[in-house]
Amino acid sequence: MGGQRVRRRRILAASSGFLAGAVAGCLDPPAGEDDPELGDPEPYVEVELSGIPGDPHLDPPVVHLVDGGILEWVVESGSHDVTAYHPATYRNQQRIPEDADPWTSAELIGEEASFDHQFDGEGVYDYACTTHEDEGAVGSIVVGWPDPDDQPGLSPPSGEYPDAAIEELERYNERVRKFLEEAHR
């Protein structure tokens, strides 16, 4: 009988642990908890621009800033630029908030070359490294906690963009929209 009691206790203990884990999995995590780049807006973020021909990238490609926050793009390797998707700077589709000022950097050449921009006003801001856009070098900036339904940056990308840029922007749109919808529940 003593052995049976021990087994029963072990089964109960194991079941309790399993049940606690199962219940915890049903609870909604705070918005952004499952996305290391979203959910905790920062006053300053640095994005590394790097890559070799055929493999350019932005790291991280999606960032979350406080209203008034500064993003600095720093070249790790290669030659890059960063330009807002806005009719005044690049392409015909506006992918930044209506009242936001578009930006464009000069060509950034060589290690540690950099460009920074202050983002005043909540919203989703999309940009491209125009040199490598055809290889998917695009990024998305979330400033504050904007309503996802009012963001030009979350609309479908224009068909005039290179396929790789469209694919990345659609992926970022899905990620950012999910995050903002959870935050606004």
mmCIF file of C-alpha atoms in Angstrom:
data_model
loop_
_atom_site.group_PDB
_atom_site.id
_atom_site.type_symbol
_atom_site.label_atom_id
_atom_site.label_comp_id
_atom_site.label_asym_id
_atom_site.label_seq_id
_atom_site.Cartn_x
_atom_site.Cartn_y
_atom_site.Cartn_z
ATOM 1 C CA MET A 1 0.000 0.000 0.000
ATOM 2 C CA GLY A 2 2.869 2.376 0.761
ATOM 3 C CA GLY A 3 4.249 2.011 -2.777
ATOM 4 C CA GLN A 4 0.850 2.713 -4.253
ATOM 5 C CA ARG A 5 0.516 5.888 -2.202
ATOM 6 C CA VAL A 6 3.913 7.116 -3.393
ATOM 7 C CA ARG A 7 2.970 6.423 -6.999
ATOM 8 C CA ARG A 8 -0.326 8.220 -6.519
ATOM 9 C CA ARG A 9 1.490 11.261 -5.075
ATOM 10 C CA ARG A 10 3.928 11.279 -7.967
ATOM 11 C CA ILE A 11 1.072 11.072 -10.453
ATOM 12 C CA LEU A 12 -0.782 13.888 -8.680
ATOM 13 C CA ALA A 13 2.352 16.029 -8.548
ATOM 14 C CA ALA A 14 3.108 15.407 -12.217
ATOM 15 C CA SER A 15 -0.515 16.095 -13.165
ATOM 16 C CA SER A 16 -0.500 19.348 -11.200
ATOM 17 C CA GLY A 17 2.610 20.532 -13.010
ATOM 18 C CA PHE A 18 1.140 19.612 -16.377
ATOM 19 C CA LEU A 19 -2.173 21.318 -15.541
ATOM 20 C CA ALA A 20 -0.414 24.499 -14.389
ATOM 21 C CA GLY A 21 1.595 24.575 -17.620
ATOM 22 C CA ALA A 22 -1.488 23.976 -19.734
ATOM 23 C CA VAL A 23 -3.447 26.748 -18.002
ATOM 24 C CA ALA A 24 -0.513 29.153 -18.260
ATOM 25 C CA GLY A 25 -0.383 28.493 -22.002
ATOM 26 C CA CYS A 26 -3.997 29.630 -22.316
ATOM 27 C CA LEU A 27 -3.361 33.036 -20.796
ATOM 28 C CA ASP A 28 -2.577 35.848 -23.209
ATOM 29 C CA PRO A 29 0.960 37.174 -22.841
ATOM 30 C CA PRO A 30 1.371 40.953 -22.787
ATOM 31 C CA ALA A 31 1.490 42.483 -26.274
ATOM 32 C CA GLY A 32 4.916 42.044 -27.793
ATOM 33 C CA GLU A 33 6.084 39.395 -25.346
ATOM 34 C CA ASP A 34 6.504 36.888 -28.159
ATOM 35 C CA ASP A 35 8.331 39.431 -30.344
ATOM 36 C CA PRO A 36 11.648 40.674 -28.959
ATOM 37 C CA GLU A 37 11.625 43.838 -31.097
ATOM 38 C CA LEU A 38 8.091 44.983 -30.242
ATOM 39 C CA GLY A 39 6.321 45.799 -26.995
ATOM 40 C CA ASP A 40 8.937 47.832 -25.161
ATOM 41 C CA PRO A 41 9.478 51.067 -27.108
ATOM 42 C CA GLU A 42 12.952 52.542 -26.788
ATOM 43 C CA PRO A 43 14.132 56.170 -27.003
ATOM 44 C CA TYR A 44 17.097 55.102 -29.176
ATOM 45 C CA VAL A 45 17.638 52.094 -31.426
ATOM 46 C CA GLU A 46 20.532 51.241 -33.715
ATOM 47 C CA VAL A 47 19.996 49.241 -36.913
ATOM 48 C CA GLU A 48 23.004 47.603 -38.538
ATOM 49 C CA LEU A 49 23.239 47.745 -42.333
ATOM 50 C CA SER A 50 25.359 44.949 -43.669
ATOM 51 C CA GLY A 51 25.742 42.345 -46.295
ATOM 52 C CA ILE A 52 27.583 41.189 -49.280
ATOM 53 C CA PRO A 53 26.176 41.264 -52.813
ATOM 54 C CA GLY A 54 23.144 38.999 -52.821
ATOM 55 C CA ASP A 55 22.746 39.059 -49.029
ATOM 56 C CA PRO A 56 22.122 42.569 -47.674
ATOM 57 C CA HIS A 57 20.242 42.909 -44.427
ATOM 58 C CA LEU A 58 18.991 45.266 -41.759
ATOM 59 C CA ASP A 59 19.343 44.122 -38.171
ATOM 60 C CA PRO A 60 16.793 44.377 -36.692
ATOM 61 C CA PRO A 61 14.365 44.978 -39.574
ATOM 62 C CA VAL A 62 11.472 45.939 -37.266
ATOM 63 C CA VAL A 63 11.930 48.300 -34.308
ATOM 64 C CA HIS A 64 9.718 49.971 -31.701
ATOM 65 C CA LEU A 65 10.468 53.560 -30.641
ATOM 66 C CA VAL A 66 8.874 55.962 -28.192
ATOM 67 C CA ASP A 67 7.306 59.051 -29.739
ATOM 68 C CA GLY A 68 10.277 61.373 -30.303
ATOM 69 C CA GLY A 69 12.693 58.428 -30.394
ATOM 70 C CA ILE A 70 15.793 58.300 -32.565
ATOM 71 C CA LEU A 71 16.793 55.540 -34.953
ATOM 72 C CA GLU A 72 20.408 55.392 -36.097
ATOM 73 C CA TRP A 73 21.393 53.259 -39.060
ATOM 74 C CA VAL A 74 25.059 52.188 -38.941
ATOM 75 C CA VAL A 75 26.951 50.514 -41.785
ATOM 76 C CA GLU A 76 28.705 47.318 -40.770
ATOM 77 C CA SER A 77 29.732 46.488 -44.323
ATOM 78 C CA GLY A 78 28.983 47.571 -47.857
ATOM 79 C CA SER A 79 27.292 50.690 -49.181
ATOM 80 C CA HIS A 80 23.717 51.566 -48.197
ATOM 81 C CA ASP A 81 21.114 54.294 -47.858
ATOM 82 C CA VAL A 82 17.816 54.600 -45.964
ATOM 83 C CA THR A 83 14.798 56.299 -47.497
ATOM 84 C CA ALA A 84 11.153 56.604 -46.449
ATOM 85 C CA TYR A 85 8.531 55.169 -48.752
ATOM 86 C CA HIS A 86 6.889 58.483 -49.650
ATOM 87 C CA PRO A 87 6.138 60.152 -53.010
ATOM 88 C CA ALA A 88 8.454 63.038 -52.100
ATOM 89 C CA THR A 89 11.452 60.756 -51.516
ATOM 90 C CA TYR A 90 11.020 57.299 -53.033
ATOM 91 C CA ARG A 91 8.332 55.478 -54.980
ATOM 92 C CA ASN A 92 4.714 56.637 -55.298
ATOM 93 C CA GLN A 93 3.125 54.891 -52.320
ATOM 94 C CA GLN A 94 3.163 56.657 -48.969
ATOM 95 C CA ARG A 95 4.041 54.156 -46.230
ATOM 96 C CA ILE A 96 4.529 56.610 -43.368
ATOM 97 C CA PRO A 97 1.893 58.564 -41.390
ATOM 98 C CA GLU A 98 0.055 61.340 -43.263
ATOM 99 C CA ASP A 99 1.556 64.188 -41.214
ATOM 100 C CA ALA A 100 5.094 62.755 -40.989
ATOM 101 C CA ASP A 101 8.086 64.253 -42.761
ATOM 102 C CA PRO A 102 9.798 61.813 -45.132
ATOM 103 C CA TRP A 103 13.547 61.315 -44.877
ATOM 104 C CA THR A 104 16.373 60.129 -47.065
ATOM 105 C CA SER A 105 20.032 59.639 -46.286
ATOM 106 C CA ALA A 106 22.978 60.168 -48.541
ATOM 107 C CA GLU A 107 24.795 57.035 -49.626
ATOM 108 C CA LEU A 108 26.435 55.570 -46.528
ATOM 109 C CA ILE A 109 29.787 54.104 -47.478
ATOM 110 C CA GLY A 110 32.177 52.202 -45.265
ATOM 111 C CA GLU A 111 32.162 50.720 -41.828
ATOM 112 C CA GLU A 112 30.609 52.919 -39.131
ATOM 113 C CA ALA A 113 29.095 55.423 -41.597
ATOM 114 C CA SER A 114 25.745 56.373 -40.099
ATOM 115 C CA PHE A 115 22.524 58.330 -40.429
ATOM 116 C CA ASP A 116 19.976 59.094 -37.740
ATOM 117 C CA HIS A 117 16.417 60.384 -37.739
ATOM 118 C CA GLN A 118 14.075 61.473 -34.968
ATOM 119 C CA PHE A 119 10.512 60.155 -35.248
ATOM 120 C CA ASP A 120 7.923 62.600 -33.951
ATOM 121 C CA GLY A 121 4.396 61.271 -34.090
ATOM 122 C CA GLU A 122 2.941 57.833 -33.525
ATOM 123 C CA GLY A 123 2.698 55.588 -36.522
ATOM 124 C CA VAL A 124 4.193 52.862 -38.655
ATOM 125 C CA TYR A 125 7.018 54.050 -40.903
ATOM 126 C CA ASP A 126 8.361 51.835 -43.704
ATOM 127 C CA TYR A 127 11.641 52.455 -45.476
ATOM 128 C CA ALA A 128 14.056 50.886 -47.928
ATOM 129 C CA CYS A 129 17.731 50.701 -48.605
ATOM 130 C CA THR A 130 17.164 51.736 -52.225
ATOM 131 C CA THR A 131 20.481 50.189 -53.255
ATOM 132 C CA HIS A 132 19.331 46.749 -52.075
ATOM 133 C CA GLU A 133 15.520 47.001 -52.153
ATOM 134 C CA ASP A 134 15.383 44.420 -54.946
ATOM 135 C CA GLU A 135 16.998 41.975 -52.506
ATOM 136 C CA GLY A 136 14.461 42.676 -49.732
ATOM 137 C CA ALA A 137 16.400 45.297 -47.743
ATOM 138 C CA VAL A 138 13.382 47.074 -46.236
ATOM 139 C CA GLY A 139 12.381 47.865 -42.670
ATOM 140 C CA SER A 140 9.497 48.933 -40.491
ATOM 141 C CA ILE A 141 9.482 51.328 -37.541
ATOM 142 C CA VAL A 142 6.666 51.415 -35.000
ATOM 143 C CA VAL A 143 6.498 54.675 -33.047
ATOM 144 C CA GLY A 144 4.378 54.660 -29.907
ATOM 145 C CA TRP A 145 1.160 52.645 -29.926
ATOM 146 C CA PRO A 146 -0.690 53.664 -33.121
ATOM 147 C CA ASP A 147 -4.076 52.319 -34.196
ATOM 148 C CA PRO A 148 -3.242 49.691 -36.843
ATOM 149 C CA ASP A 149 -6.316 50.562 -38.913
ATOM 150 C CA ASP A 150 -5.062 54.118 -39.552
ATOM 151 C CA GLN A 151 -1.551 53.309 -40.794
ATOM 152 C CA PRO A 152 -0.512 53.726 -44.452
ATOM 153 C CA GLY A 153 2.524 51.580 -43.588
ATOM 154 C CA LEU A 154 0.258 48.601 -42.919
ATOM 155 C CA SER A 155 -1.516 48.753 -46.272
ATOM 156 C CA PRO A 156 -0.530 46.192 -48.925
ATOM 157 C CA PRO A 157 2.723 47.161 -50.661
ATOM 158 C CA SER A 158 2.486 48.541 -54.176
ATOM 159 C CA GLY A 159 2.932 46.085 -57.025
ATOM 160 C CA GLU A 160 5.650 48.388 -58.415
ATOM 161 C CA TYR A 161 8.050 47.258 -55.659
ATOM 162 C CA PRO A 162 10.508 44.428 -56.290
ATOM 163 C CA ASP A 163 9.137 41.003 -55.316
ATOM 164 C CA ALA A 164 11.626 40.575 -52.456
ATOM 165 C CA ALA A 165 10.609 43.948 -50.964
ATOM 166 C CA ILE A 166 6.905 43.091 -51.261
ATOM 167 C CA GLU A 167 7.480 39.753 -49.541
ATOM 168 C CA GLU A 168 9.368 41.334 -46.633
ATOM 169 C CA LEU A 169 6.917 44.232 -46.209
ATOM 170 C CA GLU A 170 3.981 41.813 -46.166
ATOM 171 C CA ARG A 171 5.747 39.735 -43.512
ATOM 172 C CA TYR A 172 6.485 42.822 -41.391
ATOM 173 C CA ASN A 173 2.915 44.115 -41.890
ATOM 174 C CA GLU A 174 1.519 40.856 -40.534
ATOM 175 C CA ARG A 175 3.871 40.921 -37.549
ATOM 176 C CA VAL A 176 3.247 44.601 -36.696
ATOM 177 C CA ARG A 177 -0.517 44.440 -37.252
ATOM 178 C CA LYS A 178 -0.804 41.387 -34.962
ATOM 179 C CA PHE A 179 1.215 43.153 -32.280
ATOM 180 C CA LEU A 180 -0.771 46.407 -32.471
ATOM 181 C CA GLU A 181 -4.134 44.635 -32.537
ATOM 182 C CA GLU A 182 -3.146 42.727 -29.381
ATOM 183 C CA ALA A 183 -1.995 45.961 -27.754
ATOM 184 C CA HIS A 184 -5.319 47.671 -28.528
ATOM 185 C CA ARG A 185 -7.562 44.879 -27.189
#
